[in-house]
CSV table of C-alpha atoms and ligand atoms in Angstrom, one decimal:
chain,number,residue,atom,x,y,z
A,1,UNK,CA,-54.7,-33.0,32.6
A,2,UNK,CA,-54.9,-33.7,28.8
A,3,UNK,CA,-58.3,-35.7,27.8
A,4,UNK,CA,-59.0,-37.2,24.3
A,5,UNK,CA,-55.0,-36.5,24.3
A,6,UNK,CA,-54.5,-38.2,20.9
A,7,UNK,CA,-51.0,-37.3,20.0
A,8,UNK,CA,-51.1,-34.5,22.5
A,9,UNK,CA,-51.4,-31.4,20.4
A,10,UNK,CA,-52.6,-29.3,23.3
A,11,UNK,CA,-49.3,-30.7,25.4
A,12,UNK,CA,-46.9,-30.0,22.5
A,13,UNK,CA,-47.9,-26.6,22.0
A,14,UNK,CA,-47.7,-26.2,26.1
A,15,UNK,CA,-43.6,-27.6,25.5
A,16,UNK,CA,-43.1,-25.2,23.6
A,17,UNK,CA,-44.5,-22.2,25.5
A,18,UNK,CA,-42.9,-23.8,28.5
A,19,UNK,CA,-39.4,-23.8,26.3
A,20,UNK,CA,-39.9,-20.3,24.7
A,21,UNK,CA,-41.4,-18.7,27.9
A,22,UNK,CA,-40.5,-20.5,31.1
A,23,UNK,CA,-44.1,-21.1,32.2
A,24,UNK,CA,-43.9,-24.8,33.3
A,25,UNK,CA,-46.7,-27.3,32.4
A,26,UNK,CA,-46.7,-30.2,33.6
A,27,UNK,CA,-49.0,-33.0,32.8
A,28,UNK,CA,-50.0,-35.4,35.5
A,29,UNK,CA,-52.7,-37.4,33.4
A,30,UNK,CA,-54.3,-38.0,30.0
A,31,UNK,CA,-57.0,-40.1,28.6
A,32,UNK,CA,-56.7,-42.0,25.4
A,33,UNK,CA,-58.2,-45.3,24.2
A,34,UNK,CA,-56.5,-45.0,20.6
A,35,UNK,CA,-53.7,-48.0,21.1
A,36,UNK,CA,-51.6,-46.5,17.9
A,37,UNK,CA,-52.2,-42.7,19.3
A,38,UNK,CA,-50.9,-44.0,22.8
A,39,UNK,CA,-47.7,-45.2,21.2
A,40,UNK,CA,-47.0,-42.2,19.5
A,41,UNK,CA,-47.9,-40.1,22.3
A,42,UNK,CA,-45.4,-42.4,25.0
A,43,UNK,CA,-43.1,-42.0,22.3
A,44,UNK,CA,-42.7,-37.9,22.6
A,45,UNK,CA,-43.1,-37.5,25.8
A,46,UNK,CA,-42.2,-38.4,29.2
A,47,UNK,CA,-45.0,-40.0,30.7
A,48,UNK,CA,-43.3,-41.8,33.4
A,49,UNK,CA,-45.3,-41.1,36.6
A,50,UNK,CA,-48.2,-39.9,35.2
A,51,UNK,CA,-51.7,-41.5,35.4
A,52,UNK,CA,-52.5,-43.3,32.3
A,53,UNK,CA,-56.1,-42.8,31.9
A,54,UNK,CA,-57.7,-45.1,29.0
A,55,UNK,CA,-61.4,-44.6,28.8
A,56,UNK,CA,-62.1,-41.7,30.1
A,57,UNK,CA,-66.0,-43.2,30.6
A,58,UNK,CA,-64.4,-46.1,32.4
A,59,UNK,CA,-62.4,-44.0,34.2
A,60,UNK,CA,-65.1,-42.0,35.8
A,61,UNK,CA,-66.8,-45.1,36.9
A,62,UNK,CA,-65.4,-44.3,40.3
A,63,UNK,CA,-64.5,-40.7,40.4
A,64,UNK,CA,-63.0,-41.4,44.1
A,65,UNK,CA,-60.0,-41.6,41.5
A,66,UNK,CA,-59.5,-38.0,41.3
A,67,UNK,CA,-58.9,-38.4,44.7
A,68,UNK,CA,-55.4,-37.0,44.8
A,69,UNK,CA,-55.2,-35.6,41.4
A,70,UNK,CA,-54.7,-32.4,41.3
A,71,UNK,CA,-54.2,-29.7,38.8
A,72,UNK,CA,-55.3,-25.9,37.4
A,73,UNK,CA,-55.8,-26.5,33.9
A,74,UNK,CA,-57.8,-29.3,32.1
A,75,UNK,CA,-57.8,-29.7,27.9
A,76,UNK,CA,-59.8,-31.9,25.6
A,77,UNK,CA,-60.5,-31.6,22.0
A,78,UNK,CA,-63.7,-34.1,23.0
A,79,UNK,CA,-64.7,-36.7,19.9
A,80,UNK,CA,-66.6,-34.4,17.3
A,81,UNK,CA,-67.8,-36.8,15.1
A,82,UNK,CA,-71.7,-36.2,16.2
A,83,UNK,CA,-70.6,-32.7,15.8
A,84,UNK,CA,-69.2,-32.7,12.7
A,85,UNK,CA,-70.9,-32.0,9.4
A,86,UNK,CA,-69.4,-35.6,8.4
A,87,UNK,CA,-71.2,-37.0,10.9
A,88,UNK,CA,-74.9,-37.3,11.4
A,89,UNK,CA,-75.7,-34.8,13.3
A,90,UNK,CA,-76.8,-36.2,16.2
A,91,UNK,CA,-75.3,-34.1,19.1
A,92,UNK,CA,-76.0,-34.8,22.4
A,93,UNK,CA,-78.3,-38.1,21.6
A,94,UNK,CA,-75.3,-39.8,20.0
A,95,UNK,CA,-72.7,-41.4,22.7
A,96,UNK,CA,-70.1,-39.6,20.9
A,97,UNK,CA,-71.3,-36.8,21.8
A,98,UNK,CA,-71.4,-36.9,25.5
A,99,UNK,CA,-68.0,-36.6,25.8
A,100,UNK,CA,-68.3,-33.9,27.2
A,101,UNK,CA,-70.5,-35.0,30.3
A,102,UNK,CA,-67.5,-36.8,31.1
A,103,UNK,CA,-65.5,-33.7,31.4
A,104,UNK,CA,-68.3,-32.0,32.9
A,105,UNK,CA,-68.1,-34.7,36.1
A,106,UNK,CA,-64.6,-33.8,36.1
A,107,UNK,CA,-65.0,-30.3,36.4
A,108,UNK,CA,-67.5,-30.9,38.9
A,109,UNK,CA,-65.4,-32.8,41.2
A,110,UNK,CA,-62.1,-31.1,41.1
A,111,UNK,CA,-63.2,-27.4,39.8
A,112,UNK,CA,-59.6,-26.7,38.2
A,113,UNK,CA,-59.2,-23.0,37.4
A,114,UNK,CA,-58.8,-23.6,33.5
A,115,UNK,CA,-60.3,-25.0,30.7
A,116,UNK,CA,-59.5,-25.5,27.3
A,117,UNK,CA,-61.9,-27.4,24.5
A,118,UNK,CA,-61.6,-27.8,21.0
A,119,UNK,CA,-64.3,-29.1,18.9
A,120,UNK,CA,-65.0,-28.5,15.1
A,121,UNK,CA,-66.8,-25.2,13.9
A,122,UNK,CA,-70.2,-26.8,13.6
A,123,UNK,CA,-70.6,-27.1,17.1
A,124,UNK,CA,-72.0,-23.7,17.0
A,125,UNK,CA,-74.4,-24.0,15.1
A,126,UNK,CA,-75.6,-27.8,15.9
A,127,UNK,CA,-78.9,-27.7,16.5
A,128,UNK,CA,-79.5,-24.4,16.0
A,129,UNK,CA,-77.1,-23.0,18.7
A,130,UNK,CA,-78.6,-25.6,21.2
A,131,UNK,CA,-75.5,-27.9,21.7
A,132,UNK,CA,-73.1,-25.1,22.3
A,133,UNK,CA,-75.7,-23.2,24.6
A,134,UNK,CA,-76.0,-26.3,27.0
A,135,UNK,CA,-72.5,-26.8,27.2
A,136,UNK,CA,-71.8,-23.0,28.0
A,137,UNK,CA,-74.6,-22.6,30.4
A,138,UNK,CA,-73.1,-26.4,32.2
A,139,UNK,CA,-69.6,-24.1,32.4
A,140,UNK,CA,-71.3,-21.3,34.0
A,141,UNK,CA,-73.2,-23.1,36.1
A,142,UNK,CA,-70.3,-24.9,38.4
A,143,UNK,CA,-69.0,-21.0,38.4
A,144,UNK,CA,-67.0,-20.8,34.9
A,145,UNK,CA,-66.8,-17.5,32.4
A,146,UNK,CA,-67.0,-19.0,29.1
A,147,UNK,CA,-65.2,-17.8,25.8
A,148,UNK,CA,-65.4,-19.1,22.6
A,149,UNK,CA,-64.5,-18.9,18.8
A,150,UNK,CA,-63.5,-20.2,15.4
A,151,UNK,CA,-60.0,-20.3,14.8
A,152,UNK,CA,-58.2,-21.0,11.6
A,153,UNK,CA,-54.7,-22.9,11.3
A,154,UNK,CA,-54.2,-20.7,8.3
A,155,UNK,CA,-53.9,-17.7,10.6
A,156,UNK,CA,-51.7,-19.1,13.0
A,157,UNK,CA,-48.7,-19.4,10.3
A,158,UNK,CA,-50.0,-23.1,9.5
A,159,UNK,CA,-50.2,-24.2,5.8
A,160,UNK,CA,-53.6,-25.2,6.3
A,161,UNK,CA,-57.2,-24.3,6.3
A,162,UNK,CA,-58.4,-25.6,9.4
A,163,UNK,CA,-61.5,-23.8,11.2
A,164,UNK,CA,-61.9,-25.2,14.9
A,165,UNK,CA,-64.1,-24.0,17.8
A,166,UNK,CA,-62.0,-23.3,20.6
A,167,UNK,CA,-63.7,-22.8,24.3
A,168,UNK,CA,-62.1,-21.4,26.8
A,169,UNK,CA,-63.4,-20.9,30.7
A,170,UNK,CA,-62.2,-20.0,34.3
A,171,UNK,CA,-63.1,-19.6,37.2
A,172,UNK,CA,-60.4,-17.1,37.6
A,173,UNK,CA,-60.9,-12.7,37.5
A,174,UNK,CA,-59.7,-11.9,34.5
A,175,UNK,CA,-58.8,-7.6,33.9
A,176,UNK,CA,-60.9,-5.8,32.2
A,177,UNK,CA,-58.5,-5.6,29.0
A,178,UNK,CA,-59.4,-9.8,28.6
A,179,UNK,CA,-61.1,-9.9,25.4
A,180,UNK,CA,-60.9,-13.7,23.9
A,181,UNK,CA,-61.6,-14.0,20.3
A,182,UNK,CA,-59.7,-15.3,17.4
A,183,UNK,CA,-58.6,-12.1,15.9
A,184,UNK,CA,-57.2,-10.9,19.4
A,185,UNK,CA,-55.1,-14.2,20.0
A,186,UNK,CA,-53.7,-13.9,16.5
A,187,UNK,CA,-52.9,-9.5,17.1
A,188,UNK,CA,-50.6,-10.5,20.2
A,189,UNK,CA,-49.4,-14.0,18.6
A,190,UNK,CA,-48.3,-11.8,15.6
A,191,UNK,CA,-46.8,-9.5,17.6
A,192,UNK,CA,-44.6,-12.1,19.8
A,193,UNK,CA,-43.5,-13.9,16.7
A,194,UNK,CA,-39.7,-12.8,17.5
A,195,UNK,CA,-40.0,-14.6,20.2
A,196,UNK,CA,-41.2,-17.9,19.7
A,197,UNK,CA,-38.7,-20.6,18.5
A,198,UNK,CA,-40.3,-23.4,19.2
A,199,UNK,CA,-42.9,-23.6,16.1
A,200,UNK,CA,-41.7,-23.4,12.7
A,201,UNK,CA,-43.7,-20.5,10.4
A,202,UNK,CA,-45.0,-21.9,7.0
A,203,UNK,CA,-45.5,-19.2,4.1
A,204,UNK,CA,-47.3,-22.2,2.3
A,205,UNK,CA,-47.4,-25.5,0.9
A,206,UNK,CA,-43.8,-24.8,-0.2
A,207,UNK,CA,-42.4,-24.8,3.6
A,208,UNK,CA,-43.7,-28.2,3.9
A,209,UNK,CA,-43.3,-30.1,1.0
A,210,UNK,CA,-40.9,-32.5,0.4
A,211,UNK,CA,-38.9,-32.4,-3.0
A,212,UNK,CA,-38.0,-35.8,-3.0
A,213,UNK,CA,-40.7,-38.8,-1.3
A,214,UNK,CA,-41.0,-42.2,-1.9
A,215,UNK,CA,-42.7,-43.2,-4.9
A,216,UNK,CA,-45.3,-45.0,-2.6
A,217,UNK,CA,-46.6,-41.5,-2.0
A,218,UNK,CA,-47.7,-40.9,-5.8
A,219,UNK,CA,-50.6,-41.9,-7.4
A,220,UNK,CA,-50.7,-45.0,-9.7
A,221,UNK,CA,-51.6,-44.4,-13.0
A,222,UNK,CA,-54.6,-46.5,-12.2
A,223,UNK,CA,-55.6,-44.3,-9.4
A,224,UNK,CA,-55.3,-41.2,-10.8
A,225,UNK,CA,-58.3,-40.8,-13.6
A,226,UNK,CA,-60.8,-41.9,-10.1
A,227,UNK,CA,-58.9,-39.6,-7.8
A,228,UNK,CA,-58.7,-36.4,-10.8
A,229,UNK,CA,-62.6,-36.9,-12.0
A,230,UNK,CA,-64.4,-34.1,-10.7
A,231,UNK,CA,-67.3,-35.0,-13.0
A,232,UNK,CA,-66.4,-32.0,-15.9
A,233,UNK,CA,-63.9,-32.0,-18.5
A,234,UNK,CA,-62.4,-29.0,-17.9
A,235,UNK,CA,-60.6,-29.6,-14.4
A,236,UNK,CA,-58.1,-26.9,-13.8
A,237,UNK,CA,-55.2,-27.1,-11.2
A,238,UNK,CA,-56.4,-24.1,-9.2
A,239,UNK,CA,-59.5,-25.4,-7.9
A,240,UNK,CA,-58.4,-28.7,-7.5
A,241,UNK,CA,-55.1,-30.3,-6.8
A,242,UNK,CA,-52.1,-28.1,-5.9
A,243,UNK,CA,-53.6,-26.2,-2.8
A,244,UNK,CA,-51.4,-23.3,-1.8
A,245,UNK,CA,-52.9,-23.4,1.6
A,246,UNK,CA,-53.7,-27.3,2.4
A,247,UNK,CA,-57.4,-28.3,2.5
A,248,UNK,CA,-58.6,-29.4,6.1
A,249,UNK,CA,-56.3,-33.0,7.0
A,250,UNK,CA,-59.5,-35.5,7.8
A,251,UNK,CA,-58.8,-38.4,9.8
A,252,UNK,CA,-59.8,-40.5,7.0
A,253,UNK,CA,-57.2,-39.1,4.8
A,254,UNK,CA,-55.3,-42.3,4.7
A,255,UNK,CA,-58.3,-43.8,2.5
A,256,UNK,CA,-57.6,-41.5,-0.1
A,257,UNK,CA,-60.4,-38.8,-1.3
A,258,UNK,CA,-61.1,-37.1,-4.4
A,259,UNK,CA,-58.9,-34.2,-5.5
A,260,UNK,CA,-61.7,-31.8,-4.6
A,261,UNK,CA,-61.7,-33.2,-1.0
A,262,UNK,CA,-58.2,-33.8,-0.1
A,263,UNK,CA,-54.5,-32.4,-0.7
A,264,UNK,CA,-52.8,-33.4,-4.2
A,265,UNK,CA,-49.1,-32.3,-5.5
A,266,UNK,CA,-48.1,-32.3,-8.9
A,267,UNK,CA,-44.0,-32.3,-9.1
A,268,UNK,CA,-44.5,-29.4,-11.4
A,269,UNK,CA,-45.8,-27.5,-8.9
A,270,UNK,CA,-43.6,-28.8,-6.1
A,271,UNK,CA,-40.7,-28.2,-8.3
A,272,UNK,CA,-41.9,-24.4,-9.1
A,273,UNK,CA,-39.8,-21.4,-8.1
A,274,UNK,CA,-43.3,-19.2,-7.7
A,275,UNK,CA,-46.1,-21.1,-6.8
A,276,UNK,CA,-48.3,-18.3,-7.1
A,277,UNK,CA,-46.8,-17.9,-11.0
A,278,UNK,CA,-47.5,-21.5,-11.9
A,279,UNK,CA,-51.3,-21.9,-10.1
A,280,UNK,CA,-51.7,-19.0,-12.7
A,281,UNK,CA,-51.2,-21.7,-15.9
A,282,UNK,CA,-54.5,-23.2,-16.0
A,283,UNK,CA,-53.9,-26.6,-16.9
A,284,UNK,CA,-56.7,-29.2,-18.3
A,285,UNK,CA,-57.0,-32.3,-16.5
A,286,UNK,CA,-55.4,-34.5,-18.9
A,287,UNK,CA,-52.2,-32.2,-19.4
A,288,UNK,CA,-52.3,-32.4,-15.2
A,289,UNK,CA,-52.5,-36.3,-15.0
A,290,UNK,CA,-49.9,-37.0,-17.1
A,291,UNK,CA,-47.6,-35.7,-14.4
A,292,UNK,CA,-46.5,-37.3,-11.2
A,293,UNK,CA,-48.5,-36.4,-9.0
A,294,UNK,CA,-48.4,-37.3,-5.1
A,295,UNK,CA,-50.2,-37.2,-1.8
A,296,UNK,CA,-48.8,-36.0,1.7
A,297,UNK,CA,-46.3,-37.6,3.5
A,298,UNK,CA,-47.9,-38.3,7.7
A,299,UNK,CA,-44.4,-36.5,7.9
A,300,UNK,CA,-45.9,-33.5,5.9
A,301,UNK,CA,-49.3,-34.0,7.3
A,302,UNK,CA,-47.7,-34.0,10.9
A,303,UNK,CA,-46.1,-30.4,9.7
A,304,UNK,CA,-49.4,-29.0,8.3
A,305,UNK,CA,-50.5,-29.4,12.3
A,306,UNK,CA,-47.2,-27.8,14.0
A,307,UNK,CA,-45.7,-30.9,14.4
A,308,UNK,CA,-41.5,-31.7,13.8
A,309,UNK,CA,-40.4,-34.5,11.5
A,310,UNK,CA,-38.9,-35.6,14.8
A,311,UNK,CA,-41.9,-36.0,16.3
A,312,UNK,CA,-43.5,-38.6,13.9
A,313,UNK,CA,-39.8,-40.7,13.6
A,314,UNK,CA,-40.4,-41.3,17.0
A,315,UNK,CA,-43.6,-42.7,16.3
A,316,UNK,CA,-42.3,-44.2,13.3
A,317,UNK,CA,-39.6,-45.9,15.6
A,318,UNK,CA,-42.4,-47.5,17.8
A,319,UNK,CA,-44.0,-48.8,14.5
A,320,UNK,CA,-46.9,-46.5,14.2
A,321,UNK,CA,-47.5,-47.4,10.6
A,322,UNK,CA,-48.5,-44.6,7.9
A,323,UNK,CA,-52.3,-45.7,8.0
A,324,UNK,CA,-52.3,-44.8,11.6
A,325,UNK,CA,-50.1,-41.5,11.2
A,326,UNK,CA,-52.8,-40.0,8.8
A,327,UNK,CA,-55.1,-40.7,10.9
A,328,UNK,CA,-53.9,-39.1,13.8
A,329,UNK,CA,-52.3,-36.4,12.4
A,330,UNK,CA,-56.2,-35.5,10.6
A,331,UNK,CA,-57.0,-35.8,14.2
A,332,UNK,CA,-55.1,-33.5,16.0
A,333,UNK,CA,-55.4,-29.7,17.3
A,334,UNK,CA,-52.9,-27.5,15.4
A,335,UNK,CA,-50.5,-26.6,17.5
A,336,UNK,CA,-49.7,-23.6,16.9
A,337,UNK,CA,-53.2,-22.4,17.4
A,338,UNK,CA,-53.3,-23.8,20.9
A,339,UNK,CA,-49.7,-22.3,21.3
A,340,UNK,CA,-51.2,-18.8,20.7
A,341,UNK,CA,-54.1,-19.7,22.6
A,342,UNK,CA,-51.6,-20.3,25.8
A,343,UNK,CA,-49.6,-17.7,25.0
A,344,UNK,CA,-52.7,-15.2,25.5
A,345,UNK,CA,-54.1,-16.6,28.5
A,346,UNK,CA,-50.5,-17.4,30.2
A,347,UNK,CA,-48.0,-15.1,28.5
A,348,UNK,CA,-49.7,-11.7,27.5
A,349,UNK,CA,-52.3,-11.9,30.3
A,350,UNK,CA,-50.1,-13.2,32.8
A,351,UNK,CA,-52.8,-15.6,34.2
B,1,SAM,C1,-60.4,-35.1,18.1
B,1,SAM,S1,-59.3,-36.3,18.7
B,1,SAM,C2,-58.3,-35.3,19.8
B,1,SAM,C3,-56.9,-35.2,19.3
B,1,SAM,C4,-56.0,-34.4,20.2
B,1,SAM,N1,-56.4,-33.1,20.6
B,1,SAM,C5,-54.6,-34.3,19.5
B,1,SAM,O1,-54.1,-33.2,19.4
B,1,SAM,O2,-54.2,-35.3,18.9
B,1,SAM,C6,-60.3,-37.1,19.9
B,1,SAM,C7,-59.6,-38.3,20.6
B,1,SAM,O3,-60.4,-38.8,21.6
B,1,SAM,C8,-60.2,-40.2,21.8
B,1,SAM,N2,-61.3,-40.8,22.5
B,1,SAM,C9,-62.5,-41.2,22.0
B,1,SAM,N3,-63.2,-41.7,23.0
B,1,SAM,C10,-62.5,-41.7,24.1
B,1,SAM,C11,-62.7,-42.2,25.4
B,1,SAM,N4,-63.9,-42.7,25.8
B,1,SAM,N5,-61.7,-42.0,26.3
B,1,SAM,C12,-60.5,-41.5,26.0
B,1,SAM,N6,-60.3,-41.0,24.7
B,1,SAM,C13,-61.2,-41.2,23.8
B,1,SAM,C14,-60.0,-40.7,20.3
B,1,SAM,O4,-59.3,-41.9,20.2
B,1,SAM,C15,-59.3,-39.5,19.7
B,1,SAM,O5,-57.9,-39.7,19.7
């Protein structure tokens, strides 16, 4: 059962481990109220026969619904905006955040033997360790060993700087050899790499970027100056435009942030033979703007997350427009991180 499914990060990565391994998943429900994230998610997968959630709060309105749904493993990377550092802070007091009530009721109902959250890294330390505490001692208490730890995209051969929170509990015994942490998924994901064809590996930026995009991806000669100031004269590529390793994809990305914030190409550098090489020319900002300079494709933001060009032409073929595509793409779990996570817990460990 995928919840807060979005585009179904956590069910792509479970295809592919299903493809590459023979360990089937299948999904019997997810829970999205997103109409645009709904039509790209019916648009990669085969949702016939499945329950179509919607609200999840409506949903659990009569929870005599979970009736005859049954299944071992539930996911959710629940709304974070309360968690966020964007946001305000407000944790549990803000609706947002009491998502995860909702899939607390679940678990209390129907007990499946996995769980797998993602939330962003602040959740730690929210409220001074309070919010994660309550939510870890809720797991425990309807019977659940709790793990938990910051992942980055970046170390899951991702393009991207991306540092998420990842929870994991069951109510399964686990051998004594079952030590969940960040550094331990990525040992044995590096070590099955041979293995696994169903992600692509990115270096960097260069395995994702496009040479040639539509012009409507570059900057306007208007645009640029607001987009470039970073409040000093003496802007240099390195620290601003023409990330190696992407900045984290927001889900306001579509609005457009400043250099310093967001993920900015020059042609110069997409063009380079040795990106390392060229970052080294320091360039002043002035030199910089009077080059073409470009944001992400959703097909390249889509990539930065695990996810095929395919993937987002489907959407694309259901008329999910761009605006939406950022959006949902700066929303997503990477999927190669969940792939990893999976391959652990249902590969390595054999669970
Ligand atoms: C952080 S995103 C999760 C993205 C997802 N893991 C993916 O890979 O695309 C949270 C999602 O929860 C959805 N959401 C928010 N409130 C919801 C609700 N009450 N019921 C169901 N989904 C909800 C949002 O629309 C959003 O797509």
């Amino acid at each position: 059962m995928e919840l807060f499914a979005g585009v179904g990060g956590f069910r792509q990565a479970m295809e592919g481990i299903q493809k590459d391994f023979g360990i089937p998943f299948d999904c019997i429900a997810y829970s999205e109220i997103d109409a645009n994230a709904i039509k790209t998610y019916k648009a990669n997968y085969d949702c016939a026969n499945e329950v179509e959630m919607g609200d999840i709060v409506a949903f659990n309105s009569d929870m005599s619904r979970y009736d005859n749904l049954d299944f071992d493993l539930l996911t959710g990377g629940f709304p974070c905006q309360s968690f966020s550092m964007m946001g305000k802070k407000l944790g549990f007091n803000d609706h947002r955040g009491t998502m995860f009530f909702e899939i607390e009721k679940i678990l209390e109902k129907k007990r499946p033997k996995f769980v797998l959250l993602e939330n962003v890294k602040n959740l730690i330390t929210h409220d001074k360790g309070r919010t994660l505490k309550e939510i870890i001692g809720r797991l425990e208490s309807l019977g659940y060993k709790v793990f938990y730890d910051i992942f980055n995209t970046s170390d899951f051969k991702l393009a991207q700087k991306r540092n998420r929170c990842i929870i994991f509990a069951t109510t399964e015994a686990l051998p004594e050899s079952f030590a969940f942490s960040a550094a331990s998924v990525k040992s044995v994901f590096d070590d099955a790499a041979a293995d696994i064809k169903s992600l692509s590996f990115q270096r960097n930026i260069l395995d994702v970027l496009s040479k040639e995009v539509s012009r409507k991806y570059y900057l306007s000669e208007r645009i640029k100056p607001t987009l470039l100031a970073d409040g000093s004269k003496n802007f240099v590529s390195k620290s601003e435009i023409n990330q190696i390793i992407a900045r984290p994809l927001t889900a306001t990305m579509h609005k457009m942030h400043r250099a310093c914030q967001d993920n900015y190409y020059s042609d110069g550098f997409i063009n380079s033979s040795d990106p390392e090489a060229y970052l080294e020319v320091q360039f002043s900002k002035d030199e910089l703007a009077l080059q073409p300079i470009r944001k992400l494709t959703p097909e390249e933001a889509f990539a930065l997350q695990g996810f095929t060009k395919e993937f987002v032409f489907n959407a694309r073929n259901v008329k999910v427009c761009d605006g939406a595509l950022y959006k949902q793409a700066g929303n997503a779990v990477s999927v190669n991180v969940i792939y990893a996570v999976l391959y652990f817990i249902f590969v390595h460990f054999n669970l």
